[in-house]
């Protein structure tokens, strides 16, 4: 199967949109990602798949930490910004008006995300174009109101109120 057929299949998996972020102010990196999964609850771990050519890849490896910020439906513009739309890269992506804070690891954490997980990098597996990063969740926080931003069939979706 070629890559375009594979992508045509995978775009039917509705995914929660996240921003994975790392680094210190002045040298931060972040990218929009749907390749995020829980791994185990004891220890509390998650995995994310990040393309090695992404500017954020090296920042995660160097800082040994990253955050996963699960976006709310009203944060589509931010998702677009962190996927490269508009041309912002690296630190510039953090200068669009959103508030970024830190928790335990020092990785940037998005104020207003549905939930944020603050992770220390435990392990890294390189495969083809991507790395699988395994993070231990050392801190986190969540909102109790608001719905998720989803990505499905090459577009953003707001599933609305239940
Ligand atoms: C909805 C959506 C989901 C994405 N998921 C991932 C992902 O899981 N992993 C990844 O490496 N890139 C993913 N991307 C692509 C990156 O967001 C995009 O290539 C980004 O510009 C990479 O950052 P860079 O410009 O620093 O390389 C996704 C893009 C979109 C729009």
PDB file of C-alpha atoms and ligand atoms in Angstrom:
ATOM      1  CA  UNK A   1       0.000   0.000   0.000  1.00  0.00           C
ATOM      2  CA  UNK A   2       1.335   3.441  -0.825  1.00  0.00           C
ATOM      3  CA  UNK A   3       1.418   6.396   1.595  1.00  0.00           C
ATOM      4  CA  UNK A   4      -1.568   8.224   0.081  1.00  0.00           C
ATOM      5  CA  UNK A   5      -3.808   5.142   0.421  1.00  0.00           C
ATOM      6  CA  UNK A   6      -2.628   4.747   4.017  1.00  0.00           C
ATOM      7  CA  UNK A   7      -3.459   8.412   4.723  1.00  0.00           C
ATOM      8  CA  UNK A   8      -6.889   8.009   3.101  1.00  0.00           C
ATOM      9  CA  UNK A   9      -7.608   5.223   5.579  1.00  0.00           C
ATOM     10  CA  UNK A  10      -6.179   6.945   8.649  1.00  0.00           C
ATOM     11  CA  UNK A  11      -8.098  10.178   8.160  1.00  0.00           C
ATOM     12  CA  UNK A  12     -11.228   8.304   9.257  1.00  0.00           C
ATOM     13  CA  UNK A  13      -9.864   7.962  12.763  1.00  0.00           C
ATOM     14  CA  UNK A  14     -11.327  10.953  14.623  1.00  0.00           C
ATOM     15  CA  UNK A  15      -8.612  12.264  16.889  1.00  0.00           C
ATOM     16  CA  UNK A  16      -8.387  14.668  19.786  1.00  0.00           C
ATOM     17  CA  UNK A  17      -6.198  17.583  18.721  1.00  0.00           C
ATOM     18  CA  UNK A  18      -3.288  18.369  21.024  1.00  0.00           C
ATOM     19  CA  UNK A  19      -0.324  20.707  21.083  1.00  0.00           C
ATOM     20  CA  UNK A  20       2.902  19.078  22.223  1.00  0.00           C
ATOM     21  CA  UNK A  21       5.267  21.706  23.599  1.00  0.00           C
ATOM     22  CA  UNK A  22       8.767  21.795  25.061  1.00  0.00           C
ATOM     23  CA  UNK A  23      11.660  24.091  25.924  1.00  0.00           C
ATOM     24  CA  UNK A  24      12.301  27.250  27.889  1.00  0.00           C
ATOM     25  CA  UNK A  25      11.090  30.804  27.071  1.00  0.00           C
ATOM     26  CA  UNK A  26      13.082  32.101  24.128  1.00  0.00           C
ATOM     27  CA  UNK A  27      13.778  28.595  22.824  1.00  0.00           C
ATOM     28  CA  UNK A  28      10.426  26.848  22.862  1.00  0.00           C
ATOM     29  CA  UNK A  29       8.996  24.467  20.289  1.00  0.00           C
ATOM     30  CA  UNK A  30       5.502  23.133  19.764  1.00  0.00           C
ATOM     31  CA  UNK A  31       3.473  21.275  17.191  1.00  0.00           C
ATOM     32  CA  UNK A  32      -0.113  20.230  16.651  1.00  0.00           C
ATOM     33  CA  UNK A  33      -0.455  16.472  17.026  1.00  0.00           C
ATOM     34  CA  UNK A  34      -3.114  13.780  17.081  1.00  0.00           C
ATOM     35  CA  UNK A  35      -0.636  10.918  17.589  1.00  0.00           C
ATOM     36  CA  UNK A  36      -1.021  10.885  21.362  1.00  0.00           C
ATOM     37  CA  UNK A  37      -2.107   7.976  23.529  1.00  0.00           C
ATOM     38  CA  UNK A  38      -2.240   6.898  27.126  1.00  0.00           C
ATOM     39  CA  UNK A  39       0.213   4.067  27.817  1.00  0.00           C
ATOM     40  CA  UNK A  40      -0.102   2.997  31.470  1.00  0.00           C
ATOM     41  CA  UNK A  41      -1.588   4.386  34.662  1.00  0.00           C
ATOM     42  CA  UNK A  42       1.028   2.796  36.928  1.00  0.00           C
ATOM     43  CA  UNK A  43       3.410   4.366  36.241  1.00  0.00           C
ATOM     44  CA  UNK A  44       1.387   7.201  34.688  1.00  0.00           C
ATOM     45  CA  UNK A  45       2.741   7.351  31.147  1.00  0.00           C
ATOM     46  CA  UNK A  46       1.724   8.568  27.702  1.00  0.00           C
ATOM     47  CA  UNK A  47       3.233   8.310  24.249  1.00  0.00           C
ATOM     48  CA  UNK A  48       3.423  10.797  21.413  1.00  0.00           C
ATOM     49  CA  UNK A  49       4.728  10.339  17.864  1.00  0.00           C
ATOM     50  CA  UNK A  50       6.736  13.289  16.553  1.00  0.00           C
ATOM     51  CA  UNK A  51       8.314  13.606  13.129  1.00  0.00           C
ATOM     52  CA  UNK A  52      12.078  13.821  13.492  1.00  0.00           C
ATOM     53  CA  UNK A  53      12.357  16.788  11.149  1.00  0.00           C
ATOM     54  CA  UNK A  54      10.019  18.858  13.361  1.00  0.00           C
ATOM     55  CA  UNK A  55      11.699  21.745  15.144  1.00  0.00           C
ATOM     56  CA  UNK A  56      10.103  20.511  18.370  1.00  0.00           C
ATOM     57  CA  UNK A  57      11.775  17.084  18.174  1.00  0.00           C
ATOM     58  CA  UNK A  58      15.204  18.367  19.174  1.00  0.00           C
ATOM     59  CA  UNK A  59      13.759  20.600  21.882  1.00  0.00           C
ATOM     60  CA  UNK A  60      12.061  17.602  23.534  1.00  0.00           C
ATOM     61  CA  UNK A  61      15.258  15.545  23.388  1.00  0.00           C
ATOM     62  CA  UNK A  62      17.421  18.386  24.740  1.00  0.00           C
ATOM     63  CA  UNK A  63      15.066  19.412  27.554  1.00  0.00           C
ATOM     64  CA  UNK A  64      14.027  15.818  28.467  1.00  0.00           C
ATOM     65  CA  UNK A  65      10.451  17.039  28.983  1.00  0.00           C
ATOM     66  CA  UNK A  66       7.296  17.908  27.078  1.00  0.00           C
ATOM     67  CA  UNK A  67       3.689  18.843  27.686  1.00  0.00           C
ATOM     68  CA  UNK A  68       0.578  17.524  25.966  1.00  0.00           C
ATOM     69  CA  UNK A  69      -2.220  20.103  25.788  1.00  0.00           C
ATOM     70  CA  UNK A  70      -5.608  18.716  24.771  1.00  0.00           C
ATOM     71  CA  UNK A  71      -7.429  21.469  22.906  1.00  0.00           C
ATOM     72  CA  UNK A  72     -10.956  22.770  23.361  1.00  0.00           C
ATOM     73  CA  UNK A  73     -13.128  23.348  20.280  1.00  0.00           C
ATOM     74  CA  UNK A  74     -12.580  27.120  20.403  1.00  0.00           C
ATOM     75  CA  UNK A  75      -8.809  26.646  20.041  1.00  0.00           C
ATOM     76  CA  UNK A  76      -8.786  25.728  16.330  1.00  0.00           C
ATOM     77  CA  UNK A  77      -6.817  28.865  15.395  1.00  0.00           C
ATOM     78  CA  UNK A  78      -4.110  27.821  17.837  1.00  0.00           C
ATOM     79  CA  UNK A  79      -4.067  24.311  16.353  1.00  0.00           C
ATOM     80  CA  UNK A  80      -3.590  25.830  12.914  1.00  0.00           C
ATOM     81  CA  UNK A  81      -0.800  28.086  14.149  1.00  0.00           C
ATOM     82  CA  UNK A  82       1.077  25.139  15.700  1.00  0.00           C
ATOM     83  CA  UNK A  83       0.686  23.068  12.533  1.00  0.00           C
ATOM     84  CA  UNK A  84       2.632  25.705  10.605  1.00  0.00           C
ATOM     85  CA  UNK A  85      -0.300  27.555   9.010  1.00  0.00           C
ATOM     86  CA  UNK A  86       0.654  31.232   8.704  1.00  0.00           C
ATOM     87  CA  UNK A  87       4.351  30.432   8.687  1.00  0.00           C
ATOM     88  CA  UNK A  88       5.192  30.870  12.393  1.00  0.00           C
ATOM     89  CA  UNK A  89       7.884  28.509  13.653  1.00  0.00           C
ATOM     90  CA  UNK A  90       9.686  27.801  16.916  1.00  0.00           C
ATOM     91  CA  UNK A  91       9.291  30.499  19.552  1.00  0.00           C
ATOM     92  CA  UNK A  92       7.097  32.616  17.204  1.00  0.00           C
ATOM     93  CA  UNK A  93       4.247  30.125  17.622  1.00  0.00           C
ATOM     94  CA  UNK A  94       4.022  31.089  21.303  1.00  0.00           C
ATOM     95  CA  UNK A  95       3.636  34.796  20.526  1.00  0.00           C
ATOM     96  CA  UNK A  96       0.078  34.684  19.155  1.00  0.00           C
ATOM     97  CA  UNK A  97      -1.664  35.875  22.323  1.00  0.00           C
ATOM     98  CA  UNK A  98      -2.263  32.540  24.060  1.00  0.00           C
ATOM     99  CA  UNK A  99      -1.075  32.304  27.660  1.00  0.00           C
ATOM    100  CA  UNK A 100       1.636  29.745  28.342  1.00  0.00           C
ATOM    101  CA  UNK A 101       2.686  28.780  31.851  1.00  0.00           C
ATOM    102  CA  UNK A 102       4.853  26.080  33.405  1.00  0.00           C
ATOM    103  CA  UNK A 103       4.284  23.344  35.950  1.00  0.00           C
ATOM    104  CA  UNK A 104       6.864  20.914  37.369  1.00  0.00           C
ATOM    105  CA  UNK A 105       9.082  20.095  34.391  1.00  0.00           C
ATOM    106  CA  UNK A 106       9.310  23.647  33.015  1.00  0.00           C
ATOM    107  CA  UNK A 107       7.770  22.643  29.662  1.00  0.00           C
ATOM    108  CA  UNK A 108       5.253  25.221  28.354  1.00  0.00           C
ATOM    109  CA  UNK A 109       1.684  24.466  29.445  1.00  0.00           C
ATOM    110  CA  UNK A 110      -1.252  26.111  27.682  1.00  0.00           C
ATOM    111  CA  UNK A 111      -3.636  28.022  29.949  1.00  0.00           C
ATOM    112  CA  UNK A 112      -7.175  27.249  28.813  1.00  0.00           C
ATOM    113  CA  UNK A 113      -6.533  23.799  27.351  1.00  0.00           C
ATOM    114  CA  UNK A 114      -9.137  21.158  28.198  1.00  0.00           C
ATOM    115  CA  UNK A 115      -6.356  19.292  29.952  1.00  0.00           C
ATOM    116  CA  UNK A 116      -2.596  19.569  30.112  1.00  0.00           C
ATOM    117  CA  UNK A 117      -0.161  16.802  31.012  1.00  0.00           C
ATOM    118  CA  UNK A 118       3.317  17.781  32.154  1.00  0.00           C
ATOM    119  CA  UNK A 119       5.729  14.980  31.275  1.00  0.00           C
ATOM    120  CA  UNK A 120       9.343  14.080  31.776  1.00  0.00           C
ATOM    121  CA  UNK A 121      10.866  12.191  28.881  1.00  0.00           C
ATOM    122  CA  UNK A 122      11.368   8.551  29.907  1.00  0.00           C
ATOM    123  CA  UNK A 123      12.189   6.845  26.632  1.00  0.00           C
ATOM    124  CA  UNK A 124      12.521   7.432  22.906  1.00  0.00           C
ATOM    125  CA  UNK A 125      12.152   4.984  20.010  1.00  0.00           C
ATOM    126  CA  UNK A 126      13.104   6.037  16.515  1.00  0.00           C
ATOM    127  CA  UNK A 127      11.104   4.514  13.677  1.00  0.00           C
ATOM    128  CA  UNK A 128      11.398   5.617  10.054  1.00  0.00           C
ATOM    129  CA  UNK A 129      10.488   9.329   9.919  1.00  0.00           C
ATOM    130  CA  UNK A 130       9.189   9.597  13.481  1.00  0.00           C
ATOM    131  CA  UNK A 131      10.168   9.151  17.119  1.00  0.00           C
ATOM    132  CA  UNK A 132       7.883   7.681  19.728  1.00  0.00           C
ATOM    133  CA  UNK A 133       8.408   9.630  22.928  1.00  0.00           C
ATOM    134  CA  UNK A 134       7.274   8.024  26.163  1.00  0.00           C
ATOM    135  CA  UNK A 135       6.622  10.493  28.945  1.00  0.00           C
ATOM    136  CA  UNK A 136       5.999  10.049  32.632  1.00  0.00           C
ATOM    137  CA  UNK A 137       3.159  12.351  33.661  1.00  0.00           C
ATOM    138  CA  UNK A 138       4.438  14.219  36.705  1.00  0.00           C
ATOM    139  CA  UNK A 139       1.810  16.947  36.851  1.00  0.00           C
ATOM    140  CA  UNK A 140      -1.352  18.051  35.100  1.00  0.00           C
ATOM    141  CA  UNK A 141      -4.568  19.965  35.268  1.00  0.00           C
ATOM    142  CA  UNK A 142      -7.943  20.048  33.542  1.00  0.00           C
ATOM    143  CA  UNK A 143     -11.080  22.113  32.984  1.00  0.00           C
ATOM    144  CA  UNK A 144     -14.457  20.708  33.838  1.00  0.00           C
ATOM    145  CA  UNK A 145     -16.322  22.699  31.148  1.00  0.00           C
ATOM    146  CA  UNK A 146     -16.051  22.718  27.375  1.00  0.00           C
ATOM    147  CA  UNK A 147     -15.884  20.272  24.494  1.00  0.00           C
ATOM    148  CA  UNK A 148     -12.956  18.886  22.522  1.00  0.00           C
ATOM    149  CA  UNK A 149     -11.474  19.934  19.194  1.00  0.00           C
ATOM    150  CA  UNK A 150     -11.397  16.882  16.926  1.00  0.00           C
ATOM    151  CA  UNK A 151      -9.729  16.188  13.595  1.00  0.00           C
ATOM    152  CA  UNK A 152     -11.608  13.934  11.161  1.00  0.00           C
ATOM    153  CA  UNK A 153     -11.486  13.580   7.371  1.00  0.00           C
ATOM    154  CA  UNK A 154      -8.873  16.317   6.992  1.00  0.00           C
ATOM    155  CA  UNK A 155     -10.871  18.892   8.905  1.00  0.00           C
ATOM    156  CA  UNK A 156     -11.501  20.229  12.396  1.00  0.00           C
ATOM    157  CA  UNK A 157     -14.751  19.297  14.110  1.00  0.00           C
ATOM    158  CA  UNK A 158     -16.651  20.658  17.057  1.00  0.00           C
ATOM    159  CA  UNK A 159     -18.980  17.902  18.236  1.00  0.00           C
ATOM    160  CA  UNK A 160     -21.087  20.469  20.123  1.00  0.00           C
ATOM    161  CA  UNK A 161     -22.870  19.998  23.400  1.00  0.00           C
ATOM    162  CA  UNK A 162     -24.012  16.499  24.387  1.00  0.00           C
TER     163      UNK A 162
HETATM  164  C1  LIG B   1      -4.577  17.758  12.860  1.00  0.00           C
HETATM  165  C2  LIG B   1      -3.085  17.585  12.742  1.00  0.00           C
HETATM  166  C3  LIG B   1      -2.462  16.539  13.416  1.00  0.00           C
HETATM  167  C4  LIG B   1      -1.079  16.364  13.350  1.00  0.00           C
HETATM  168  N1  LIG B   1      -0.505  15.346  14.053  1.00  0.00           N
HETATM  169  C5  LIG B   1       0.850  15.209  14.069  1.00  0.00           C
HETATM  170  C6  LIG B   1       1.470  14.226  14.884  1.00  0.00           C
HETATM  171  O1  LIG B   1       0.804  13.475  15.597  1.00  0.00           O
HETATM  172  N2  LIG B   1       2.821  14.166  14.865  1.00  0.00           N
HETATM  173  C7  LIG B   1       3.588  14.991  14.088  1.00  0.00           C
HETATM  174  O2  LIG B   1       4.811  14.859  14.102  1.00  0.00           O
HETATM  175  N3  LIG B   1       3.024  15.942  13.296  1.00  0.00           N
HETATM  176  C8  LIG B   1       1.676  16.076  13.283  1.00  0.00           C
HETATM  177  N4  LIG B   1       1.089  17.061  12.522  1.00  0.00           N
HETATM  178  C9  LIG B   1       1.939  17.934  11.708  1.00  0.00           C
HETATM  179  C10 LIG B   1       2.605  19.041  12.501  1.00  0.00           C
HETATM  180  O3  LIG B   1       1.682  19.760  13.311  1.00  0.00           O
HETATM  181  C11 LIG B   1       3.272  20.048  11.536  1.00  0.00           C
HETATM  182  O4  LIG B   1       4.095  19.374  10.605  1.00  0.00           O
HETATM  183  C12 LIG B   1       4.092  21.083  12.293  1.00  0.00           C
HETATM  184  O5  LIG B   1       4.318  22.191  11.438  1.00  0.00           O
HETATM  185  C13 LIG B   1       5.433  20.532  12.730  1.00  0.00           C
HETATM  186  O6  LIG B   1       6.196  21.531  13.353  1.00  0.00           O
HETATM  187  P1  LIG B   1       7.538  22.131  12.695  1.00  0.00           P
HETATM  188  O7  LIG B   1       7.061  23.176  11.738  1.00  0.00           O
HETATM  189  O8  LIG B   1       8.287  22.638  13.845  1.00  0.00           O
HETATM  190  O9  LIG B   1       8.204  21.026  11.963  1.00  0.00           O
HETATM  191  C14 LIG B   1      -0.288  17.240  12.576  1.00  0.00           C
HETATM  192  C15 LIG B   1      -0.919  18.297  11.872  1.00  0.00           C
HETATM  193  C16 LIG B   1      -2.304  18.474  11.963  1.00  0.00           C
HETATM  194  C17 LIG B   1      -2.955  19.617  11.253  1.00  0.00           C
END
